[in-house]
DNA sequence: GAGTGTTATCTTATGCCGTAAGAAAGTCAA
DNA sequence: TTGACTTTCTTACGGCATAAGATAACACTC
């Protein structure tokens, strides 16, 4: 289902594009065909336009990918509105960020090598910092807590997304069950019981642990 | 400094390669020139060989990258030998893993989209699991703790490595200081004081928090 | 509304990339 | 010596990002 099929366009004839339209189309393409499915050519085709046309809105492909990451993060960062306890706020922030990121799993590998803070998410960061500092955290510690939490959420979401992708080709972790029973009793028991495989459960566990730890280290 | 320059080689003349040699050279190339500097052609040149020769030792480039990740993880995973408290062991594991990963920062972006558990690291995983279970963790929770910790370490190392790379082109986070002072007082104060910028300090903080949290959630 | 600069689009071309196909030369067992 | 097998090289193909420049539509001015 390519976007526009409105006949052939001549040399100077406008298609009415915008940077935002291009980012939207690119995101859709990545969601559908994966990272490797996004080329300047395929994206142009998706928009009914030649590849070189895109360079009028984006300096190069890397900048396009940056835009994609920014787009996903902006959409995934929840709005921290009501006054709340810092614990509740961080919990909600982390949970919502994870869910938002998992909506575009193919973009996540890009996110780890590109800046995560975007102008659009500054308000939420400031709000969270205010909650933390009024909750007793020195500013440096508040930043550490916030950054650690964000890094963890991104890392966890990326790992989760990898499992989905890898499942089609690697067959998951079934090979674990074929190990030497004498040498790896716990790993084998874990594989047989499917222990520790629930992603959401692991995330909740680690999130609780982090928040408990933050509380204990708030000032010390 | 290309590796071998021992004259020109004929068609069937052996260069004496091995998969391990190729991985070593590839790792060196990535460390020196970054991910984009690693092409089958450049790697061949590094080894004094044509690009297609490499396909006798590696099925395709993706497999080469997999091998690279495995190599880095195997070297980075510390050996858990002596009997110890699970807290001490996890702390040592995380610290050593971080340091090992940071030795090859350019490889880290690959690590997030590829499996981290390799046959060579199974012994250490089993050892850590034994410590955790004898320390009072049910098996599922022990796995959650270990996996969360690993995900966090990888994510943090990747974020640290990104800063180094991005610094040459994006100029760091200096733009933060130019924000609206009324709207973002805490962010600006943080930027001015360089608060929360010490990577090692943030890592230590989050690691302590996680371990404290694990302890509290050990059984409940 | 004619003229003119600007902007959006297309066309063509270049130099990379991964890798398919197969030829040639070395090695080794019989 | 023969002949299979392994390792290496040669050539070639299609796809990629993108540089350079032509061309047509638009947005002004007078």
Short mmCIF file of C-alpha atoms (C1' of nucleotides) in Angstrom, two decimals:
data_model
loop_
_atom_site.label_atom_id
_atom_site.label_comp_id
_atom_site.label_asym_id
_atom_site.label_seq_id
_atom_site.Cartn_x
_atom_site.Cartn_y
_atom_site.Cartn_z
CA UNK A 1 0.00 0.00 0.00
CA UNK A 2 2.22 2.76 -1.27
CA UNK A 3 1.06 6.20 -0.28
CA UNK A 4 0.46 8.36 -3.33
CA UNK A 5 -0.08 6.93 -6.77
CA UNK A 6 -1.37 10.13 -8.32
CA UNK A 7 0.12 9.67 -11.81
CA UNK A 8 3.63 10.73 -12.77
CA UNK A 9 5.04 14.03 -11.66
CA UNK A 10 7.13 16.36 -13.76
CA UNK A 11 10.36 18.04 -12.87
CA UNK A 12 9.34 21.03 -10.85
CA UNK A 13 5.91 19.79 -9.87
CA UNK A 14 5.41 19.86 -6.09
CA UNK A 15 4.51 16.81 -4.07
CA UNK A 16 3.78 18.88 -0.99
CA UNK A 17 6.18 17.10 1.34
CA UNK A 18 7.40 18.14 4.76
CA UNK A 19 10.02 16.89 7.15
CA UNK A 20 7.29 15.57 9.40
CA UNK A 21 5.61 13.65 6.59
CA UNK A 22 8.94 12.10 5.69
CA UNK A 23 9.61 11.06 9.28
CA UNK A 24 6.13 9.56 9.57
CA UNK A 25 6.57 7.58 6.39
CA UNK A 26 10.03 6.45 7.46
CA UNK A 27 8.70 5.28 10.81
CA UNK A 28 5.94 3.33 9.11
CA UNK A 29 8.43 1.76 6.75
CA UNK A 30 10.73 0.74 9.60
CA UNK A 31 7.83 -0.68 11.59
CA UNK A 32 6.72 -2.72 8.60
CA UNK A 33 10.00 -3.83 6.98
CA UNK A 34 12.61 -3.32 9.68
CA UNK A 35 15.67 -1.12 9.62
CA UNK A 36 17.08 -2.68 6.51
CA UNK A 37 13.85 -1.95 4.69
CA UNK A 38 14.45 1.76 5.07
CA UNK A 39 16.52 3.11 2.20
CA UNK A 40 16.32 6.53 0.64
CA UNK A 41 14.97 4.85 -2.47
CA UNK A 42 12.26 2.84 -0.71
CA UNK A 43 11.26 5.85 1.37
CA UNK A 44 11.01 7.96 -1.76
CA UNK A 45 8.85 5.34 -3.39
CA UNK A 46 6.64 5.22 -0.31
CA UNK A 47 6.06 8.95 -0.74
CA UNK A 48 5.75 8.87 -4.52
CA UNK A 49 8.97 10.77 -5.01
CA UNK A 50 12.53 10.17 -6.16
CA UNK A 51 15.15 9.44 -3.51
CA UNK A 52 17.10 12.64 -4.06
CA UNK A 53 14.04 14.71 -3.31
CA UNK A 54 14.29 13.74 0.33
CA UNK A 55 17.60 15.52 0.61
CA UNK A 56 15.76 18.78 0.50
CA UNK A 57 14.25 18.06 3.89
CA UNK A 58 17.02 16.04 5.51
CA UNK A 59 20.76 16.59 5.10
CA UNK A 60 21.60 12.87 4.95
CA UNK A 61 20.39 9.47 6.04
CA UNK A 62 21.99 9.65 9.46
CA UNK A 63 20.02 12.78 10.22
CA UNK A 64 16.89 10.97 9.11
CA UNK A 65 17.63 8.21 11.60
CA UNK A 66 18.26 10.80 14.30
CA UNK A 67 14.87 12.26 13.52
CA UNK A 68 13.31 8.84 13.81
CA UNK A 69 14.78 8.29 17.25
CA UNK A 70 13.70 11.73 18.37
CA UNK A 71 10.22 11.06 17.07
CA UNK A 72 9.92 7.78 18.96
CA UNK A 73 11.28 9.25 22.18
CA UNK A 74 9.07 12.27 22.04
CA UNK A 75 6.02 10.10 21.58
CA UNK A 76 7.14 7.67 24.26
CA UNK A 77 8.01 10.15 27.01
CA UNK A 78 4.92 10.49 29.18
CA UNK A 79 3.63 13.83 30.36
CA UNK A 80 4.32 14.37 34.04
CA UNK A 81 1.43 16.61 34.95
CA UNK A 82 -0.24 16.15 38.32
CA UNK A 83 1.70 16.61 41.54
CA UNK A 84 2.83 13.27 42.83
CA UNK A 85 5.29 11.41 44.96
CA UNK A 86 8.65 10.98 43.22
CA UNK A 87 8.29 7.22 43.55
CA UNK A 88 4.94 7.18 41.82
CA UNK A 89 6.16 9.58 39.17
CA UNK A 90 9.31 7.62 38.36
CA UNK A 91 7.35 4.39 38.26
CA UNK A 92 4.82 5.86 35.86
CA UNK A 93 7.58 7.45 33.79
CA UNK A 94 9.50 4.21 33.41
CA UNK A 95 6.45 2.12 32.67
CA UNK A 96 5.10 4.50 30.07
CA UNK A 97 8.51 4.97 28.46
CA UNK A 98 8.94 1.23 28.11
CA UNK A 99 5.53 0.80 26.52
CA UNK A 100 6.10 3.71 24.19
CA UNK A 101 9.45 2.40 23.06
CA UNK A 102 8.10 -1.08 22.48
CA UNK A 103 5.64 0.34 19.99
CA UNK A 104 8.53 0.77 17.54
CA UNK A 105 10.88 -2.08 18.33
CA UNK A 106 12.87 -1.79 15.12
CA UNK A 107 13.96 1.74 16.02
CA UNK A 108 15.40 0.78 19.39
CA UNK A 109 18.79 -0.44 18.18
CA UNK A 110 19.27 3.05 16.75
CA UNK A 111 18.32 4.68 20.02
CA UNK A 112 21.32 3.32 21.87
CA UNK A 113 23.81 5.14 19.69
CA UNK A 114 21.98 8.45 19.47
CA UNK A 115 21.08 11.15 22.01
CA UNK A 116 17.91 10.43 23.96
CA UNK A 117 17.17 13.87 25.36
CA UNK A 118 15.23 15.94 22.87
CA UNK A 119 13.87 19.48 23.21
CA UNK A 120 10.35 18.08 23.36
CA UNK A 121 11.05 16.02 26.46
CA UNK A 122 12.71 18.77 28.47
CA UNK A 123 9.54 19.74 30.29
CA UNK A 124 9.08 16.25 31.61
CA UNK A 125 12.70 15.99 32.69
CA UNK A 126 12.45 19.28 34.56
CA UNK A 127 9.24 18.12 36.25
CA UNK A 128 10.83 14.86 37.35
CA UNK A 129 13.91 16.66 38.63
CA UNK A 130 11.71 18.98 40.66
CA UNK A 131 9.93 16.05 42.25
CA UNK A 132 13.21 14.35 43.08
CA UNK A 133 14.88 17.42 44.56
CA UNK A 134 11.88 18.34 46.67
CA UNK A 135 11.82 14.68 47.69
CA UNK A 136 15.24 15.05 49.27
CA UNK A 137 17.66 14.23 46.46
CA UNK A 138 20.64 16.51 45.90
CA UNK A 139 20.63 17.64 42.27
CA UNK A 140 23.53 15.42 41.22
CA UNK A 141 21.91 12.38 42.71
CA UNK A 142 18.57 13.23 41.16
CA UNK A 143 20.21 13.33 37.75
CA UNK A 144 21.98 10.08 38.38
CA UNK A 145 18.74 8.43 39.35
CA UNK A 146 16.88 9.77 36.35
CA UNK A 147 19.61 8.90 33.88
CA UNK A 148 20.17 5.45 35.30
CA UNK A 149 16.49 4.74 35.13
CA UNK A 150 16.25 5.94 31.53
CA UNK A 151 19.27 3.94 30.48
CA UNK A 152 17.79 0.87 32.10
CA UNK A 153 14.41 1.30 30.43
CA UNK A 154 15.98 1.79 27.01
CA UNK A 155 18.28 -1.15 27.51
CA UNK A 156 15.50 -3.39 28.69
CA UNK A 157 13.17 -2.43 25.88
CA UNK A 158 15.96 -3.02 23.36
CA UNK A 159 16.62 -6.44 24.82
CA UNK A 160 12.93 -7.26 24.68
CA UNK A 161 12.68 -6.17 21.07
CA UNK A 162 15.69 -8.29 20.19
CA UNK A 163 13.98 -11.42 21.42
CA UNK A 164 11.09 -10.88 19.04
CA UNK A 165 13.39 -10.37 16.10
CA UNK A 166 15.76 -13.16 16.98
CA UNK A 167 12.97 -15.66 17.51
CA UNK A 168 12.31 -16.04 13.81
CA UNK A 169 15.86 -17.01 13.07
CA UNK A 170 17.60 -18.35 16.15
CA UNK A 171 14.79 -20.33 17.73
CA UNK A 172 15.05 -18.66 21.11
CA UNK A 173 16.87 -20.16 24.06
CA UNK A 174 15.89 -23.79 23.58
CA UNK A 175 19.50 -24.86 23.13
CA UNK A 176 20.01 -24.13 26.83
CA UNK A 177 18.11 -27.31 27.72
CA UNK A 178 20.67 -29.44 25.89
CA UNK A 179 23.57 -28.55 28.17
CA UNK A 180 25.61 -30.79 30.41
CA UNK A 181 23.31 -31.53 33.35
CA UNK A 182 26.15 -32.00 35.82
CA UNK A 183 27.83 -28.77 34.98
CA UNK A 184 24.86 -26.42 34.62
CA UNK A 185 22.08 -27.69 36.89
CA UNK A 186 20.58 -24.28 37.57
CA UNK A 187 20.61 -23.09 33.96
CA UNK A 188 18.93 -26.31 32.90
CA UNK A 189 16.33 -26.14 35.61
CA UNK A 190 15.66 -22.55 34.59
CA UNK A 191 15.29 -23.51 30.95
CA UNK A 192 12.93 -26.37 31.76
CA UNK A 193 10.78 -24.30 34.08
CA UNK A 194 10.90 -21.34 31.73
CA UNK A 195 11.96 -19.41 34.81
CA UNK A 196 12.81 -15.74 34.45
CA UNK A 197 11.51 -15.49 30.90
CA UNK A 198 8.62 -13.11 31.49
CA UNK A 199 9.85 -9.74 30.24
CA UNK A 200 7.20 -7.64 31.92
CA UNK A 201 7.79 -9.41 35.21
CA UNK A 202 11.53 -8.89 34.99
CA UNK A 203 11.04 -5.24 34.18
CA UNK A 204 8.70 -4.73 37.14
CA UNK A 205 11.13 -6.50 39.42
CA UNK A 206 14.10 -4.42 38.37
CA UNK A 207 12.10 -1.21 38.47
CA UNK A 208 10.98 -1.90 42.02
CA UNK A 209 14.54 -2.73 42.98
CA UNK A 210 15.90 0.48 41.48
CA UNK A 211 13.31 2.65 43.19
CA UNK A 212 13.88 0.98 46.54
CA UNK A 213 17.60 1.53 46.08
CA UNK A 214 17.15 5.16 45.12
CA UNK A 215 15.13 5.70 48.25
CA UNK A 216 17.83 4.18 50.42
CA UNK A 217 20.59 6.19 48.73
CA UNK A 218 18.63 9.44 48.56
CA UNK A 219 21.08 11.15 50.89
CA UNK A 220 24.07 9.47 52.36
CA UNK B 1 50.02 -0.22 9.58
CA UNK B 2 48.58 -3.02 7.50
CA UNK B 3 49.37 -6.45 8.83
CA UNK B 4 51.17 -8.51 6.21
CA UNK B 5 52.92 -7.00 3.26
CA UNK B 6 54.83 -10.14 2.27
CA UNK B 7 54.78 -9.59 -1.50
CA UNK B 8 51.90 -10.57 -3.75
CA UNK B 9 50.21 -13.93 -3.37
CA UNK B 10 49.14 -16.20 -6.19
CA UNK B 11 45.81 -17.85 -6.60
CA UNK B 12 46.07 -20.95 -4.44
CA UNK B 13 48.86 -19.76 -2.20
CA UNK B 14 47.90 -19.99 1.47
CA UNK B 15 47.87 -17.00 3.75
CA UNK B 16 47.39 -19.19 6.82
CA UNK B 17 44.24 -17.53 8.06
CA UNK B 18 41.84 -18.69 10.74
CA UNK B 19 38.49 -17.54 12.01
CA UNK B 20 40.14 -16.30 15.17
CA UNK B 21 42.72 -14.26 13.28
CA UNK B 22 39.96 -12.70 11.25
CA UNK B 23 37.97 -11.81 14.34
CA UNK B 24 41.03 -10.31 15.97
CA UNK B 25 41.82 -8.20 12.94
CA UNK B 26 38.18 -7.13 12.66
CA UNK B 27 38.12 -6.07 16.28
CA UNK B 28 41.26 -4.06 15.82
CA UNK B 29 39.84 -2.41 12.76
CA UNK B 30 36.61 -1.50 14.55
CA UNK B 31 38.50 -0.15 17.52
CA UNK B 32 40.62 2.00 15.25
CA UNK B 33 38.18 3.17 12.57
CA UNK B 34 34.74 2.55 14.05
CA UNK B 35 31.99 0.30 12.79
CA UNK B 36 31.83 1.97 9.42
CA UNK B 37 35.52 1.37 8.92
CA UNK B 38 34.90 -2.36 8.94
CA UNK B 39 34.10 -3.60 5.43
CA UNK B 40 34.94 -6.94 3.95
CA UNK B 41 37.35 -5.17 1.64
CA UNK B 42 39.12 -3.20 4.37
CA UNK B 43 39.34 -6.27 6.58
CA UNK B 44 40.81 -8.26 3.72
CA UNK B 45 43.38 -5.56 3.12
CA UNK B 46 44.26 -5.55 6.81
CA UNK B 47 45.03 -9.25 6.51
CA UNK B 48 46.75 -9.02 3.14
CA UNK B 49 44.00 -10.90 1.41
CA UNK B 50 41.13 -10.27 -1.01
CA UNK B 51 37.71 -9.66 0.47
CA UNK B 52 36.13 -12.84 -0.87
CA UNK B 53 38.73 -14.96 0.89
CA UNK B 54 37.09 -14.14 4.20
CA UNK B 55 33.94 -15.94 3.13
CA UNK B 56 35.74 -19.22 3.62
CA UNK B 57 35.87 -18.59 7.34
CA UNK B 58 32.66 -16.65 7.87
CA UNK B 59 29.36 -17.23 6.06
CA UNK B 60 28.54 -13.53 5.75
CA UNK B 61 29.17 -10.18 7.34
CA UNK B 62 26.41 -10.49 9.90
CA UNK B 63 28.02 -13.64 11.23
CA UNK B 64 31.29 -11.76 11.44
CA UNK B 65 29.61 -9.10 13.57
CA UNK B 66 28.05 -11.79 15.75
CA UNK B 67 31.51 -13.21 16.27
CA UNK B 68 32.79 -9.79 17.22
CA UNK B 69 30.12 -9.36 19.89
CA UNK B 70 30.75 -12.83 21.23
CA UNK B 71 34.45 -12.10 21.35
CA UNK B 72 33.97 -8.89 23.32
CA UNK B 73 31.53 -10.44 25.77
CA UNK B 74 33.67 -13.48 26.37
CA UNK B 75 36.65 -11.27 27.12
CA UNK B 76 34.58 -8.93 29.28
CA UNK B 77 32.78 -11.48 31.45
CA UNK B 78 34.85 -11.90 34.59
CA UNK B 79 35.61 -15.27 36.07
CA UNK B 80 33.63 -15.91 39.23
CA UNK B 81 36.03 -18.14 41.08
CA UNK B 82 36.31 -17.78 44.82
CA UNK B 83 33.33 -18.33 47.09
CA UNK B 84 31.77 -15.03 47.97
CA UNK B 85 28.70 -13.21 49.10
CA UNK B 86 26.21 -12.73 46.26
CA UNK B 87 26.40 -8.96 46.79
CA UNK B 88 30.15 -8.90 46.41
CA UNK B 89 30.01 -11.22 43.44
CA UNK B 90 27.37 -9.23 41.58
CA UNK B 91 29.21 -6.02 42.28
CA UNK B 92 32.44 -7.43 40.94
CA UNK B 93 30.66 -8.95 37.95
CA UNK B 94 28.99 -5.69 36.98
CA UNK B 95 32.08 -3.59 37.48
CA UNK B 96 34.30 -5.92 35.49
CA UNK B 97 31.75 -6.33 32.73
CA UNK B 98 31.43 -2.58 32.35
CA UNK B 99 35.18 -2.13 32.14
CA UNK B 100 35.53 -4.97 29.68
CA UNK B 101 32.82 -3.60 27.43
CA UNK B 102 34.26 -0.11 27.50
CA UNK B 103 37.47 -1.48 26.05
CA UNK B 104 35.69 -1.84 22.71
CA UNK B 105 33.14 0.99 22.65
CA UNK B 106 32.49 0.80 18.93
CA UNK B 107 31.22 -2.75 19.26
CA UNK B 108 28.60 -1.90 21.87
CA UNK B 109 25.89 -0.69 19.50
CA UNK B 110 26.02 -4.12 17.90
CA UNK B 111 25.75 -5.84 21.24
CA UNK B 112 22.28 -4.50 21.94
CA UNK B 113 20.73 -6.26 18.96
CA UNK B 114 22.53 -9.55 19.36
CA UNK B 115 22.44 -12.30 22.00
CA UNK B 116 24.69 -11.65 24.98
CA UNK B 117 24.90 -15.16 26.45
CA UNK B 118 27.64 -17.14 24.79
CA UNK B 119 28.81 -20.69 25.52
CA UNK B 120 32.00 -19.31 27.00
CA UNK B 121 30.19 -17.31 29.67
CA UNK B 122 27.92 -20.11 30.87
CA UNK B 123 30.18 -21.15 33.72
CA UNK B 124 30.12 -17.68 35.19
CA UNK B 125 26.35 -17.44 34.87
CA UNK B 126 25.92 -20.76 36.61
CA UNK B 127 28.26 -19.66 39.38
CA UNK B 128 26.36 -16.42 39.91
CA UNK B 129 23.04 -18.24 39.92
CA UNK B 130 24.35 -20.63 42.55
CA UNK B 131 25.41 -17.74 44.76
CA UNK B 132 22.04 -16.06 44.37
CA UNK B 133 19.95 -19.15 45.06
CA UNK B 134 21.99 -20.14 48.09
CA UNK B 135 21.65 -16.53 49.16
CA UNK B 136 17.89 -16.90 49.37
CA UNK B 137 16.66 -15.99 45.88
CA UNK B 138 14.12 -18.26 44.21
CA UNK B 139 15.45 -19.31 40.81
CA UNK B 140 13.13 -17.04 38.82
CA UNK B 141 14.07 -14.04 40.88
CA UNK B 142 17.76 -14.87 40.64
CA UNK B 143 17.48 -14.89 36.87
CA UNK B 144 15.60 -11.64 36.90
CA UNK B 145 18.24 -10.03 39.03
CA UNK B 146 21.08 -11.29 36.88
CA UNK B 147 19.45 -10.36 33.60
CA UNK B 148 18.37 -6.94 34.80
CA UNK B 149 21.85 -6.25 36.01
CA UNK B 150 23.41 -7.36 32.72
CA UNK B 151 20.97 -5.30 30.69
CA UNK B 152 21.74 -2.30 32.82
CA UNK B 153 25.48 -2.70 32.50
CA UNK B 154 25.29 -3.10 28.73
CA UNK B 155 22.94 -0.15 28.42
CA UNK B 156 25.08 2.05 30.61
CA UNK B 157 28.29 1.15 28.81
CA UNK B 158 26.62 1.82 25.47
CA UNK B 159 25.45 5.21 26.68
CA UNK B 160 28.93 6.02 27.94
CA UNK B 161 30.50 5.03 24.66
CA UNK B 162 28.00 7.16 22.76
CA UNK B 163 29.14 10.29 24.57
CA UNK B 164 32.71 9.78 23.46
CA UNK B 165 31.70 9.31 19.86
CA UNK B 166 29.15 12.10 19.81
CA UNK B 167 31.52 14.56 21.42
CA UNK B 168 33.52 15.04 18.24
CA UNK B 169 30.49 16.02 16.23
CA UNK B 170 27.70 17.30 18.47
CA UNK B 171 29.71 19.23 21.01
CA UNK B 172 28.26 17.50 24.04
CA UNK B 173 25.47 18.93 26.16
CA UNK B 174 26.53 22.56 26.16
CA UNK B 175 23.34 23.65 24.47
CA UNK B 176 21.53 22.85 27.70
CA UNK B 177 22.95 25.99 29.30
CA UNK B 178 21.24 28.18 26.72
CA UNK B 179 17.71 27.25 27.76
CA UNK B 180 14.97 29.44 29.14
CA UNK B 181 16.01 30.10 32.73
CA UNK B 182 12.46 30.53 33.99
CA UNK B 183 11.24 27.31 32.53
CA UNK B 184 14.13 24.97 33.23
CA UNK B 185 15.87 26.17 36.40
CA UNK B 186 17.03 22.74 37.49
CA UNK B 187 18.33 21.65 34.12
CA UNK B 188 20.28 24.86 33.82
CA UNK B 189 21.69 24.62 37.29
CA UNK B 190 22.70 21.06 36.50
CA UNK B 191 24.39 22.11 33.27
CA UNK B 192 26.27 24.92 34.97
CA UNK B 193 27.42 22.79 37.85
CA UNK B 194 28.20 19.87 35.53
CA UNK B 195 26.08 17.88 37.96
CA UNK B 196 25.42 14.24 37.24
CA UNK B 197 27.96 14.06 34.42
CA UNK B 198 30.43 11.65 35.98
CA UNK B 199 29.76 8.33 34.28
CA UNK B 200 31.62 6.16 36.76
CA UNK B 201 29.86 7.85 39.64
CA UNK B 202 26.44 7.35 38.05
CA UNK B 203 27.23 3.72 37.38
CA UNK B 204 28.32 3.13 40.97
CA UNK B 205 25.21 4.85 42.25
CA UNK B 206 22.83 2.81 40.13
CA UNK B 207 24.67 -0.41 40.86
CA UNK B 208 24.41 0.18 44.61
CA UNK B 209 20.74 1.01 44.20
CA UNK B 210 20.04 -2.15 42.23
CA UNK B 211 21.85 -4.38 44.71
CA UNK B 212 20.08 -2.80 47.65
CA UNK B 213 16.79 -3.31 45.86
CA UNK B 214 17.58 -6.92 45.03
CA UNK B 215 18.31 -7.55 48.67
CA UNK B 216 15.02 -6.07 49.74
CA UNK B 217 13.07 -8.02 47.11
CA UNK B 218 14.94 -11.28 47.61
CA UNK B 219 11.85 -13.05 48.83
CA UNK B 220 8.50 -11.41 49.15
"C1'" DG C 1 0.83 40.10 -16.27
"C1'" DA C 2 5.63 39.95 -17.51
"C1'" DG C 3 9.86 39.24 -15.48
"C1'" DT C 4 12.81 37.14 -12.00
"C1'" DG C 5 14.72 34.83 -8.14
"C1'" DT C 6 13.74 30.80 -5.21
"C1'" DT C 7 12.31 26.27 -4.19
"C1'" DA C 8 11.01 21.54 -5.06
"C1'" DT C 9 11.58 17.96 -8.03
"C1'" DC C 10 13.86 14.84 -11.30
"C1'" DT C 11 17.97 12.92 -14.04
"C1'" DT C 12 22.29 11.22 -14.36
"C1'" DA C 13 26.46 9.54 -12.60
"C1'" DT C 14 30.11 8.11 -9.11
"C1'" DG C 15 32.15 5.24 -5.94
"C1'" DC C 16 31.23 2.47 -2.35
"C1'" DC C 17 29.14 -1.94 -0.45
"C1'" DG C 18 28.03 -7.27 0.22
"C1'" DT C 19 28.46 -11.21 -2.16
"C1'" DA C 20 27.44 -14.80 -6.25
"C1'" DA C 21 30.01 -17.59 -9.57
"C1'" DG C 22 33.74 -19.80 -10.88
"C1'" DA C 23 38.74 -20.20 -12.20
"C1'" DA C 24 43.42 -21.25 -10.57
"C1'" DA C 25 46.88 -22.90 -7.61
"C1'" DG C 26 48.31 -25.11 -3.54
"C1'" DT C 27 47.95 -29.49 -0.41
"C1'" DC C 28 47.49 -34.19 0.45
"C1'" DA C 29 45.99 -39.17 0.15
"C1'" DA C 30 46.02 -43.15 -2.85
"C1'" DT D 1 50.85 -39.48 -11.03
"C1'" DT D 2 46.50 -38.81 -10.35
"C1'" DG D 3 42.73 -36.60 -8.54
"C1'" DA D 4 39.96 -34.78 -4.82
"C1'" DC D 5 39.79 -31.05 -1.62
"C1'" DT D 6 40.98 -26.52 0.20
"C1'" DT D 7 42.27 -21.93 -0.12
"C1'" DT D 8 42.81 -17.96 -2.67
"C1'" DC D 9 41.90 -14.69 -6.42
"C1'" DT D 10 39.21 -12.57 -10.39
"C1'" DT D 11 35.32 -10.78 -12.27
"C1'" DA D 12 30.81 -9.19 -12.10
"C1'" DC D 13 26.16 -7.74 -10.37
"C1'" DG D 14 22.78 -5.21 -8.18
"C1'" DG D 15 21.92 -1.99 -4.52
"C1'" DC D 16 23.31 1.68 -1.62
"C1'" DA D 17 24.10 6.93 -0.25
"C1'" DT D 18 24.72 10.90 -2.45
"C1'" DA D 19 27.21 14.73 -5.58
"C1'" DA D 20 26.13 17.73 -9.55
"C1'" DG D 21 23.21 19.92 -12.24
"C1'" DA D 22 18.98 20.47 -15.29
"C1'" DT D 23 14.11 21.81 -15.21
"C1'" DA D 24 9.73 23.25 -14.04
"C1'" DA D 25 6.53 25.26 -10.70
"C1'" DC D 26 5.89 28.74 -7.40
"C1'" DA D 27 6.17 33.50 -5.14
"C1'" DC D 28 7.39 37.70 -5.50
"C1'" DT D 29 8.03 42.45 -7.68
"C1'" DC D 30 7.03 46.15 -10.94
#
